[in-house]
Coordinates of C-alpha atoms in Angstrom, one line a residue:
M1 CA 0.0 0.0 0.0
L2 CA 2.9 2.4 0.8
A3 CA 4.5 1.7 -2.6
E4 CA 1.2 2.3 -4.3
R5 CA 0.9 5.7 -2.6
F6 CA 4.4 6.5 -3.6
A7 CA 3.8 5.6 -7.2
T8 CA 0.5 7.5 -7.6
K9 CA 1.6 10.6 -5.8
C10 CA 5.1 10.9 -7.3
F11 CA 5.0 9.4 -10.9
T12 CA 2.9 10.2 -13.9
P13 CA 1.0 7.3 -15.5
L14 CA 3.4 7.3 -18.4
E15 CA 6.5 7.2 -16.1
L16 CA 4.9 4.4 -14.1
T17 CA 4.4 2.4 -17.4
H18 CA 8.0 2.9 -18.3
F19 CA 9.1 1.9 -14.8
K20 CA 7.1 -1.4 -14.9
D21 CA 8.5 -2.3 -18.3
N22 CA 12.1 -1.7 -17.1
F23 CA 11.6 -3.7 -14.0
F24 CA 9.7 -6.7 -15.1
T25 CA 11.6 -7.3 -18.4
R26 CA 14.8 -7.7 -16.4
A27 CA 13.6 -9.2 -13.1
M28 CA 14.6 -12.6 -11.8
G29 CA 11.9 -14.9 -10.5
Q30 CA 11.6 -17.2 -7.5
G31 CA 8.1 -18.4 -7.4
D32 CA 5.8 -15.5 -7.6
L33 CA 8.5 -13.2 -6.3
K34 CA 10.2 -10.9 -8.9
F35 CA 13.3 -9.0 -7.9
W36 CA 16.6 -7.5 -9.1
N37 CA 20.0 -8.5 -7.9
E38 CA 23.2 -6.5 -7.9
K39 CA 24.3 -7.5 -11.4
I40 CA 20.9 -6.5 -12.9
L41 CA 21.0 -3.1 -11.2
S42 CA 24.6 -2.4 -12.2
D43 CA 24.0 -3.5 -15.8
F44 CA 20.9 -1.4 -16.1
L45 CA 22.4 1.8 -14.7
A46 CA 25.8 1.0 -16.4
I47 CA 27.5 1.4 -13.0
P48 CA 31.1 0.0 -13.0
D49 CA 31.8 -2.8 -10.6
S50 CA 34.7 -5.1 -9.9
S51 CA 33.9 -7.2 -13.0
D52 CA 34.1 -4.2 -15.3
S53 CA 37.6 -4.4 -16.8
E54 CA 37.1 -1.1 -18.8
C55 CA 36.6 1.0 -15.7
P56 CA 38.8 0.5 -12.5
M57 CA 36.1 2.2 -10.4
D58 CA 34.3 -0.4 -8.2
A59 CA 31.1 1.6 -7.4
G60 CA 28.5 -1.1 -8.2
P61 CA 28.5 -2.7 -4.8
V62 CA 28.1 0.7 -3.1
I63 CA 25.1 1.7 -5.2
F64 CA 23.5 -1.7 -4.5
R65 CA 24.1 -1.3 -0.8
M66 CA 22.4 2.1 -0.9
V67 CA 19.4 0.8 -2.9
S68 CA 18.9 -2.2 -0.6
Y69 CA 18.7 0.1 2.4
L70 CA 16.4 2.6 0.8
G71 CA 14.1 -0.2 -0.5
A72 CA 13.2 -1.1 3.1
F73 CA 12.0 2.5 3.8
P74 CA 10.5 3.4 6.3
F75 CA 11.5 0.3 8.3
Q76 CA 15.2 0.3 7.5
N77 CA 16.2 -0.6 11.1
T78 CA 14.3 -3.9 11.0
L79 CA 13.9 -4.9 7.3
A80 CA 17.1 -3.6 5.6
P81 CA 18.8 -4.9 3.5
S82 CA 15.6 -5.5 1.5
V83 CA 15.1 -7.6 -1.5
L84 CA 14.7 -5.3 -4.5
T85 CA 11.1 -6.1 -5.4
F86 CA 9.0 -3.8 -7.6
E87 CA 7.6 -2.1 -4.5
S88 CA 11.1 -1.6 -3.0
M89 CA 12.4 -0.1 -6.3
V90 CA 9.4 2.3 -6.4
K91 CA 10.5 3.8 -3.1
V92 CA 14.1 3.9 -4.2
A93 CA 13.2 5.8 -7.4
V94 CA 11.1 8.3 -5.4
L95 CA 13.8 9.0 -2.9
L96 CA 16.7 9.2 -5.3
T97 CA 15.0 11.2 -8.1
E98 CA 14.0 14.0 -5.6
R99 CA 10.3 13.4 -6.0
Y100 CA 9.9 13.0 -2.2
G101 CA 8.2 16.4 -1.6
K102 CA 4.8 14.7 -1.2
V103 CA 6.0 11.9 1.1
L104 CA 8.8 13.3 3.2
R105 CA 7.7 16.1 5.5
R106 CA 11.2 17.6 5.8
A107 CA 12.2 16.6 2.3
R108 CA 15.9 17.3 1.7
K109 CA 16.8 17.0 5.4
D110 CA 15.3 13.5 5.6
R111 CA 16.9 12.6 2.4
I112 CA 20.4 13.4 3.7
R113 CA 19.7 11.2 6.8
L114 CA 18.5 8.3 4.6
L115 CA 21.6 8.6 2.4
F116 CA 23.8 8.5 5.4
G117 CA 22.1 5.4 6.6
S118 CA 22.5 3.7 3.3
L119 CA 26.3 4.2 3.5
A120 CA 26.9 3.7 7.2
D121 CA 28.3 0.7 9.0
V122 CA 26.9 -0.2 12.4
G123 CA 28.9 -0.7 15.6
R124 CA 27.5 -2.1 18.8
K125 CA 28.3 -0.3 22.1
D126 CA 29.0 -1.9 25.4
V127 CA 25.9 -1.6 27.6
D128 CA 26.0 -2.0 31.3
Q129 CA 22.4 -3.2 31.6
P130 CA 21.9 -6.7 33.2
A131 CA 19.9 -9.3 31.4
N132 CA 17.1 -11.3 33.0
D133 CA 16.7 -15.0 32.8
D134 CA 15.1 -14.7 29.3
G135 CA 18.0 -12.8 27.9
I136 CA 16.0 -9.5 27.9
K137 CA 17.8 -6.4 29.2
E138 CA 16.0 -4.3 31.7
D139 CA 15.8 -0.6 31.2
K140 CA 16.9 1.2 34.4
N141 CA 14.5 4.1 33.8
N142 CA 11.6 1.9 32.8
S143 CA 10.2 -1.2 34.4
S144 CA 9.1 -2.7 31.0
P145 CA 11.7 -5.0 29.4
V146 CA 13.5 -3.9 26.2
K147 CA 13.8 -6.7 23.7
P148 CA 16.9 -7.2 21.7
H149 CA 16.8 -5.5 18.3
T150 CA 18.4 -6.5 15.0
P151 CA 20.5 -3.5 13.9
G152 CA 20.4 -3.9 10.1
F153 CA 21.6 -0.7 8.6
S154 CA 20.8 1.5 11.6
I155 CA 21.6 5.2 11.4
D156 CA 20.7 6.0 15.0
E157 CA 23.3 8.1 16.8
P158 CA 24.8 7.6 20.2
S159 CA 23.0 9.2 23.1
N160 CA 25.5 12.1 23.5
E161 CA 24.7 13.5 20.0
D162 CA 22.3 16.4 19.5
Y163 CA 18.9 15.3 18.3
E164 CA 15.6 17.0 17.8
D165 CA 12.5 15.7 19.5
D166 CA 10.0 13.2 18.3
E167 CA 8.2 14.1 15.1
E168 CA 10.8 16.7 14.0
D169 CA 13.6 14.2 14.2
G170 CA 11.7 11.2 12.8
L171 CA 11.0 10.5 9.2
A172 CA 7.4 11.8 9.1
L173 CA 5.4 10.5 6.2
A174 CA 2.0 11.8 5.1
A175 CA 1.5 8.5 3.3
L176 CA 2.1 6.5 6.5
E177 CA -0.2 8.8 8.5
S178 CA -3.0 8.0 6.1
L179 CA -2.3 4.3 6.5
D180 CA -2.4 4.6 10.3
A181 CA 1.1 3.3 10.5
F182 CA 2.9 6.4 11.8
E183 CA 3.3 4.9 15.4
V184 CA 5.0 1.9 13.9
L185 CA 7.4 4.2 12.0
K186 CA 8.2 6.2 15.2
H187 CA 9.0 3.0 17.1
D188 CA 11.1 1.6 14.4
S189 CA 13.2 4.7 13.9
R190 CA 13.9 5.3 17.7
I191 CA 14.4 1.9 19.3
D192 CA 17.7 1.3 21.0
R193 CA 19.1 4.7 20.2
A194 CA 21.7 4.5 23.0
I195 CA 23.0 1.1 21.9
Y196 CA 23.8 1.5 18.3
E197 CA 25.9 4.1 16.5
A198 CA 26.8 4.3 12.8
R199 CA 29.8 5.6 10.8
I200 CA 30.5 5.8 7.1
S201 CA 33.8 4.2 6.3
I202 CA 36.3 6.2 4.3
A203 CA 36.8 3.5 1.7
T204 CA 33.0 3.2 1.0
F205 CA 32.5 7.0 0.8
R206 CA 35.6 7.4 -1.5
R207 CA 34.2 5.0 -4.0
L208 CA 30.9 6.9 -4.1
L209 CA 32.6 10.2 -4.4
M210 CA 34.6 9.0 -7.4
L211 CA 31.5 7.9 -9.1
L212 CA 29.7 11.2 -8.4
L213 CA 32.8 13.1 -9.8
V214 CA 32.6 11.2 -13.0
I215 CA 28.8 11.4 -13.6
S216 CA 28.2 15.0 -12.4
P217 CA 27.3 16.2 -16.0
L218 CA 25.0 13.2 -16.5
E219 CA 21.7 13.9 -18.2
P220 CA 18.5 12.0 -17.3
L221 CA 18.5 9.7 -20.3
E222 CA 22.2 9.6 -21.0
S223 CA 24.2 6.4 -20.4
V224 CA 26.8 6.4 -17.7
R225 CA 29.2 4.7 -20.1
V226 CA 29.6 8.0 -21.9
Y227 CA 31.6 9.1 -18.9
T228 CA 33.2 5.9 -17.7
S229 CA 34.5 4.5 -21.0
D230 CA 37.7 6.6 -21.2
L231 CA 38.9 6.5 -17.6
N232 CA 42.6 6.0 -18.2
E233 CA 45.2 6.0 -15.4
E234 CA 45.9 9.7 -15.6
R235 CA 42.2 10.5 -15.4
M236 CA 41.7 8.1 -12.5
Q237 CA 44.6 9.8 -10.5
A238 CA 42.9 13.2 -11.0
I239 CA 39.6 11.7 -9.8
R240 CA 41.1 10.0 -6.7
K241 CA 42.9 13.3 -5.8
E242 CA 39.7 15.3 -6.1
A243 CA 37.8 12.7 -4.0
D244 CA 40.4 12.8 -1.3
N245 CA 40.2 16.7 -1.3
I246 CA 36.5 16.4 -0.6
L247 CA 36.9 13.6 1.9
A248 CA 39.2 15.9 3.9
A249 CA 36.3 18.3 4.5
F250 CA 34.4 15.7 6.5
P251 CA 35.4 15.6 10.2
Q252 CA 36.3 12.1 11.2
E253 CA 35.9 10.3 14.5
K254 CA 39.0 9.2 16.4
S255 CA 37.8 5.6 15.9
G256 CA 37.5 6.1 12.2
G257 CA 34.6 6.9 9.9
I258 CA 32.2 9.8 9.5
S259 CA 29.4 10.4 12.0
Y260 CA 25.9 11.5 11.1
K261 CA 26.3 14.9 12.7
A262 CA 29.5 15.6 10.7
F263 CA 28.0 14.2 7.5
D264 CA 24.8 16.2 7.8
K265 CA 26.5 19.5 8.7
T266 CA 29.2 19.2 6.0
V267 CA 26.8 18.4 3.2
E268 CA 24.3 21.1 4.3
T269 CA 26.9 23.9 4.6
S270 CA 29.8 23.0 2.3
L271 CA 28.6 20.6 -0.3
P272 CA 24.8 21.2 -0.9
Y273 CA 24.7 19.7 -4.4
L274 CA 27.0 16.7 -3.7
F275 CA 24.3 14.1 -4.4
D276 CA 22.6 15.8 -7.3
P277 CA 24.1 13.3 -9.9
L278 CA 22.0 10.5 -8.3
T279 CA 18.8 12.2 -9.6
P280 CA 19.5 11.8 -13.4
L281 CA 21.1 8.4 -12.8
F282 CA 17.9 6.9 -11.3
E283 CA 15.6 8.7 -13.6
H284 CA 16.8 6.0 -16.1
L285 CA 14.2 3.8 -14.4
L286 CA 11.4 6.0 -15.7
F287 CA 12.3 5.7 -19.3
S288 CA 12.2 2.4 -21.3
E289 CA 13.6 2.1 -24.8
N290 CA 11.1 -0.7 -25.4
L291 CA 8.2 1.7 -25.5
D292 CA 7.3 3.8 -28.5
L293 CA 7.3 7.5 -27.7
S294 CA 6.9 8.7 -31.3
Q295 CA 3.3 9.7 -30.6
K296 CA 2.8 13.3 -29.5
P297 CA 2.0 13.4 -25.7
S298 CA -1.4 14.7 -24.6
Q299 CA -1.7 18.1 -23.1
S300 CA -3.1 16.7 -19.9
D301 CA 0.1 15.0 -19.0
S302 CA 2.6 17.8 -18.8
M303 CA 5.1 15.7 -16.8
E304 CA 5.8 13.2 -19.5
P305 CA 9.5 13.0 -20.5
A306 CA 10.3 15.0 -23.6
D307 CA 11.7 13.5 -26.8
E308 CA 15.5 13.1 -26.5
T309 CA 16.0 15.2 -29.6
S310 CA 14.2 18.2 -28.1
R311 CA 16.0 18.2 -24.8
T312 CA 18.7 20.9 -24.1
P313 CA 21.9 19.0 -23.3
L314 CA 23.5 19.9 -20.0
P315 CA 27.0 21.4 -20.2
T316 CA 29.9 19.0 -19.7
S317 CA 33.2 20.1 -18.3
S318 CA 34.4 20.9 -21.9
S319 CA 31.3 22.6 -23.1
L320 CA 31.0 24.6 -19.9
M321 CA 34.0 26.6 -20.9
L322 CA 33.5 28.7 -23.9
P323 CA 36.3 29.3 -26.4
G324 CA 38.3 32.4 -25.9
S325 CA 41.8 33.9 -25.5
F326 CA 43.2 31.0 -23.4
E327 CA 42.7 27.5 -22.3
S328 CA 42.6 26.8 -18.6
A329 CA 45.6 25.5 -16.7
I330 CA 43.5 24.9 -13.6
L331 CA 40.1 23.6 -14.7
N332 CA 39.6 20.0 -15.8
S333 CA 36.7 17.7 -15.7
S334 CA 37.3 16.6 -12.1
T335 CA 37.7 20.2 -10.9
V336 CA 34.5 21.3 -12.7
S337 CA 32.6 18.4 -11.0
H338 CA 34.0 19.4 -7.7
L339 CA 32.8 23.0 -8.3
S340 CA 29.4 21.8 -9.2
F341 CA 29.0 20.2 -5.8
F342 CA 28.8 23.6 -4.1
L343 CA 28.5 26.4 -6.6
P344 CA 25.1 27.5 -7.8
S345 CA 24.1 28.6 -11.2
T346 CA 23.2 32.3 -11.5
N347 CA 19.7 33.2 -10.4
S348 CA 18.6 29.6 -9.7
N349 CA 18.8 26.9 -7.0
Q350 CA 20.5 24.5 -9.4
N351 CA 24.2 23.7 -9.4
L352 CA 26.8 25.0 -11.8
L353 CA 26.2 22.3 -14.4
R354 CA 22.4 22.2 -14.3
G355 CA 21.6 25.9 -14.8
N356 CA 22.9 26.1 -18.4
L357 CA 25.6 28.4 -17.2
R358 CA 28.8 28.9 -19.3
L359 CA 32.2 30.2 -18.4
H360 CA 33.9 32.7 -20.7
P361 CA 37.7 33.1 -20.4
I362 CA 38.5 36.7 -19.4
F363 CA 42.0 36.9 -17.9
S364 CA 44.9 34.5 -17.3
T365 CA 48.4 35.2 -16.1
A366 CA 49.6 32.5 -18.5
A367 CA 48.1 34.2 -21.5
H368 CA 48.0 37.9 -20.5
G369 CA 51.0 38.2 -18.1
S370 CA 51.2 39.5 -14.6
S371 CA 50.0 43.0 -15.3
L372 CA 47.3 44.9 -13.4
T373 CA 46.8 47.0 -16.5
S374 CA 45.9 43.9 -18.5
F375 CA 43.8 42.7 -15.6
S376 CA 41.8 45.9 -15.5
H377 CA 41.4 46.0 -19.3
N378 CA 40.0 42.4 -19.4
V379 CA 38.2 42.1 -16.0
L380 CA 36.7 45.6 -15.3
T381 CA 35.0 45.6 -18.8
W382 CA 33.1 42.4 -18.0
Q383 CA 29.6 43.3 -17.0
S384 CA 28.6 40.1 -15.2
G385 CA 29.7 37.8 -12.4
T386 CA 33.1 36.1 -12.4
L387 CA 34.8 33.0 -11.1
L388 CA 38.4 33.6 -9.8
L389 CA 40.7 30.6 -9.6
L390 CA 44.3 30.7 -8.2
E391 CA 46.9 27.9 -8.1
G392 CA 50.2 28.0 -6.4
A393 CA 52.6 26.6 -3.8
V394 CA 52.7 27.4 -0.1
I395 CA 55.8 29.6 0.6
G396 CA 58.0 27.9 3.1
S397 CA 56.2 24.5 2.9
P398 CA 56.9 23.0 -0.6
D399 CA 56.0 19.6 0.6
E400 CA 52.3 20.6 0.9
G401 CA 51.9 20.4 -2.8
V402 CA 49.7 22.7 -5.0
V403 CA 47.1 24.8 -3.3
T404 CA 44.0 25.7 -5.3
L405 CA 41.8 28.6 -4.2
G406 CA 38.9 30.4 -5.7
A407 CA 36.1 32.9 -5.3
Y408 CA 32.6 33.0 -6.7
L409 CA 31.7 36.7 -7.4
P410 CA 28.2 37.0 -8.8
Q411 CA 28.4 40.8 -9.1
P412 CA 30.5 42.7 -11.8
W413 CA 33.9 44.2 -10.9
K414 CA 34.1 48.0 -10.8
S415 CA 37.0 50.4 -10.6
G416 CA 37.8 52.1 -7.4
S417 CA 36.5 51.2 -4.0
S418 CA 32.8 50.9 -5.0
T419 CA 33.1 47.3 -6.3
Q420 CA 30.0 45.2 -5.8
S421 CA 28.1 47.7 -3.9
S422 CA 24.8 45.8 -4.4
R423 CA 24.3 42.8 -2.1
P424 CA 21.2 40.9 -3.0
L425 CA 20.0 38.5 -0.3
D426 CA 19.3 35.7 -2.8
S427 CA 21.6 32.8 -1.8
S428 CA 22.6 32.2 -5.4
A429 CA 23.8 35.8 -5.7
L430 CA 26.0 35.7 -2.6
P431 CA 29.8 35.6 -3.1
C432 CA 31.8 32.8 -1.5
L433 CA 35.5 32.1 -1.0
F434 CA 36.7 28.5 -1.3
Q435 CA 39.7 26.1 -1.3
L436 CA 39.6 23.1 -3.6
S437 CA 43.0 21.5 -2.6
P438 CA 44.5 20.0 -0.6
K439 CA 41.3 20.2 1.4
H440 CA 37.8 21.3 0.4
L441 CA 36.9 24.5 2.3
L442 CA 34.0 26.8 1.7
L443 CA 33.5 30.2 3.3
P444 CA 30.0 31.2 2.4
G445 CA 28.9 34.8 1.7
N446 CA 27.3 36.8 4.5
P447 CA 23.6 37.5 3.8
S448 CA 23.4 40.2 6.5
S449 CA 23.6 43.4 4.5
S450 CA 23.3 45.4 7.8
V451 CA 26.7 44.3 8.9
L452 CA 28.5 45.0 5.7
K453 CA 29.6 48.6 4.9
S454 CA 30.7 50.4 1.8
D455 CA 34.4 49.9 2.7
T456 CA 34.0 46.1 2.8
P457 CA 33.4 45.1 -0.8
A458 CA 33.5 41.5 -1.9
A459 CA 36.2 42.3 -4.5
Y460 CA 38.5 45.3 -4.7
F461 CA 41.0 46.3 -7.4
S462 CA 43.7 48.9 -7.1
T463 CA 46.8 49.5 -9.3
K464 CA 48.7 50.4 -6.1
T465 CA 47.8 47.6 -3.7
G466 CA 46.6 44.8 -6.0
I467 CA 43.5 42.6 -5.7
S468 CA 41.6 42.0 -2.4
L469 CA 38.7 39.8 -1.6
G470 CA 36.8 40.1 1.7
C471 CA 39.0 42.9 3.1
R472 CA 38.3 46.3 4.7
I473 CA 39.5 49.1 2.3
P474 CA 41.3 52.0 4.0
P475 CA 40.3 55.6 3.3
T476 CA 41.9 57.3 0.3
S477 CA 45.0 59.3 1.2
R478 CA 47.3 61.4 -1.0
S479 CA 50.3 61.0 1.3
Q480 CA 50.4 57.2 1.6
H481 CA 48.9 54.0 0.1
L482 CA 47.5 51.8 2.8
S483 CA 46.9 48.1 2.0
P484 CA 43.4 46.5 2.6
S485 CA 43.2 44.6 5.9
P486 CA 41.7 41.1 6.4
L487 CA 38.2 41.2 7.9
G488 CA 35.8 38.5 9.1
A489 CA 36.3 34.8 8.7
G490 CA 38.2 34.8 5.4
S491 CA 40.0 37.0 2.9
L492 CA 42.4 36.7 0.0
T493 CA 44.9 39.4 -1.1
I494 CA 47.0 39.4 -4.2
D495 CA 50.0 41.8 -4.6
A496 CA 50.3 44.3 -7.4
S497 CA 52.7 42.2 -9.3
I498 CA 50.4 39.1 -9.1
E499 CA 53.2 37.0 -7.8
T500 CA 52.2 36.2 -4.3
A501 CA 48.9 35.9 -2.4
D502 CA 47.9 35.7 1.3
F503 CA 44.9 33.5 2.3
H504 CA 43.5 34.3 5.7
V505 CA 41.0 31.9 7.4
A506 CA 39.5 32.4 10.9
P507 CA 37.1 30.1 12.8
F508 CA 35.1 33.2 13.9
G509 CA 34.0 36.5 12.5
H510 CA 30.5 37.4 11.3
N511 CA 31.3 41.0 10.5
G512 CA 32.9 40.4 7.1
V513 CA 31.9 39.4 3.6
F514 CA 32.6 35.7 4.3
L515 CA 31.4 33.6 7.1
P516 CA 33.3 30.8 8.9
S517 CA 33.3 27.3 7.5
Y518 CA 31.7 24.4 9.5
T519 CA 34.5 22.1 8.4
D520 CA 37.1 24.3 9.9
L521 CA 35.6 24.7 13.4
T522 CA 38.2 22.4 14.9
S523 CA 40.7 25.2 14.4
T524 CA 40.9 27.9 17.2
A525 CA 43.3 30.3 15.6
T526 CA 43.5 32.4 12.5
T527 CA 45.7 30.9 9.8
K528 CA 47.6 32.9 7.2
T529 CA 48.9 31.0 4.1
Q530 CA 51.3 32.7 1.8
I531 CA 51.2 31.4 -1.7
D532 CA 53.6 31.6 -4.6
I533 CA 51.2 32.1 -7.5
Y534 CA 51.6 29.7 -10.5
N535 CA 48.4 30.6 -12.3
L536 CA 45.6 33.1 -11.8
E537 CA 42.5 32.9 -14.0
I538 CA 39.2 34.9 -14.1
W539 CA 36.2 33.3 -15.8
G540 CA 33.1 35.3 -16.7
L541 CA 29.7 33.8 -15.8
V542 CA 27.4 33.7 -18.8
P543 CA 23.8 32.8 -17.9
D544 CA 21.5 31.0 -20.3
P545 CA 20.3 33.7 -22.6
D546 CA 16.6 34.6 -22.6
P547 CA 15.3 34.5 -26.2
S548 CA 12.6 37.1 -25.5
S549 CA 15.1 39.6 -24.0
S550 CA 16.7 42.3 -26.1
E551 CA 19.5 42.9 -23.6
K552 CA 23.0 42.3 -24.8
S553 CA 25.1 39.5 -23.3
A554 CA 28.1 40.2 -21.1
I555 CA 30.3 39.0 -24.0
E556 CA 28.8 41.6 -26.4
L557 CA 29.0 44.4 -23.8
Q558 CA 32.7 43.6 -23.2
K559 CA 33.4 43.6 -26.9
A560 CA 31.6 47.0 -27.2
N561 CA 33.8 48.4 -24.4
W562 CA 37.0 47.1 -26.0
D563 CA 35.9 48.7 -29.4
F564 CA 35.3 52.0 -27.6
E565 CA 38.7 51.9 -25.9
A566 CA 40.3 51.1 -29.3
R567 CA 38.6 54.1 -31.0
E568 CA 39.6 56.4 -28.1
A569 CA 43.2 55.2 -28.2
E570 CA 43.3 55.8 -32.0
R571 CA 41.7 59.2 -31.6
R572 CA 44.3 60.2 -29.0
R573 CA 47.2 59.0 -31.1
N574 CA 46.0 61.1 -34.1
L575 CA 45.5 64.2 -31.9
N576 CA 46.6 67.2 -34.0
L577 CA 47.7 70.4 -32.2
K578 CA 46.5 73.5 -33.9
A579 CA 49.0 75.0 -36.4
G580 CA 50.3 78.5 -35.8
A581 CA 50.8 78.2 -32.1
G582 CA 54.2 79.1 -30.8
D583 CA 56.8 76.5 -30.0
S584 CA 56.4 77.2 -26.3
A585 CA 52.6 77.0 -26.4
M586 CA 52.8 73.7 -28.3
E587 CA 55.3 72.3 -25.9
S588 CA 53.2 73.3 -23.0
A589 CA 50.1 71.7 -24.5
R590 CA 52.0 68.5 -25.3
W591 CA 53.4 68.4 -21.8
L592 CA 49.9 68.6 -20.3
L593 CA 48.6 65.9 -22.5
E594 CA 51.5 63.6 -21.8
T595 CA 51.2 64.2 -18.0
A596 CA 47.6 63.3 -18.1
G597 CA 48.4 60.1 -20.1
I598 CA 46.3 61.1 -23.0
I599 CA 49.1 60.9 -25.6
E600 CA 52.3 58.9 -25.6
N601 CA 55.3 60.3 -23.8
T602 CA 58.0 60.6 -26.5
H603 CA 60.6 62.6 -24.5
G604 CA 60.9 60.5 -21.4
R605 CA 59.1 62.9 -19.2
G606 CA 57.0 61.6 -16.3
G607 CA 53.3 61.1 -16.6
S608 CA 50.3 59.1 -15.6
V609 CA 50.0 55.3 -16.3

């Protein structure tokens, strides 16, 4: 009855027809029981496992383990792992395709808890409660006996963890309430909480992270083999490295593994889009190649999947980056996948790869040199948001390897100290400062506009002091040039020669542009990392164009600015002083123009740059 409620509330009739065809044409039989095993699931989803010689990534058993746990929902503690019957797979599809809004009261929060349980191992604590003659332990606070409980895939936390009360902490289902089964659910999800604790092992989580990194650009009807067929050793090394960078962001217990509290907080605050690739992966269940979709769908069923030829393809790591004046020395497919786990698309709640966002190359030290003049010419003329990426080595600690930092700046750069004066409260429009390697670290933007002042812009540019992110800008002075000072939980300063950078991180500070990171709360002191810059790149954010809009894109506006600058430069070069003026008047006029930097200095006199 529960699976029937799931199917009718969360699937369209056409999707349910496709789902049944996919399941029953592949199911194994044992009497009247039809079910899927691990091989059928891996083959259908094209998930690489240990038997796949073309792909050295053994992710099939991890996915099967997750599905077996979710198939027992909502009685995971007593029934998991479940046999993958049709009813179980219906619940799996609902939970993993994010169609749970009508059945999970706390939606995304409950989904994170379920995903944790599907990955966690169970350990048994030592309990000092005596057993009676029947082998049943007595509760000291309750005269009624507590019967032993089979743990299964329990995700219950130890008693010293922070939990919310009753309904708010439980998996509250509207469907179960209508079936008068809510009390059973509460009992199942809360029994023996003080006895069992769960941890996700690092090896299990690493295999899942590697799969998510590979399939992050996956479309709903696209085969996984498109992304797993060319995983050579070099690519696998890059994927393993990126997975380890993400793993380092999850606080680990001394006994090993990741607790639910650490998992929940890290995903929620630092990696909100981490499990997004699972949605298109399991939407494969809702489309069968055996059924003819050539007929035009009826208007009454607006949720039917569109014809594959009419779908707009999602950007892959290569198509995400538009052609331009340089090719990235920092971005690759694994790095782009990592970015998509926490960076939003502009003006949407989707991740970087799912909002049809593109990256336009604007500035690179490898292509344009380490010149602030070139930086201002390329960056300050860009009329949209930008993505800053920096790669270098820690000064004084060469053994730490390459450090990769970045900043998401959704507002355009401006000259002077008035950069990014507008601070919209939309979370997708907030800037953030982050580190990709050797450890994932996210310093989110501060949504409190009342705290931020005009002298604390997200990004600041000056030919005298260089580039500053999240700093307090000193007042203008004719006698001295003061450098911006770090403020709040994080800041990044780059010197005027674009050779070195200082990365400041503090575990406190809510008065700046960037807030503290949850994953860095173990630190109690402010850290300053000096970096020898290898590469600095600025990428322009190009949103999906609106066909009905007559506004010019950021690329067109930048080209218009460059054309205007070129015309002005040509006009100044051809400036002709009036004939007949005396030599002294002509020299005085030329001196004024050279001093102002309007015409070229041909006599070696000083002037403005």
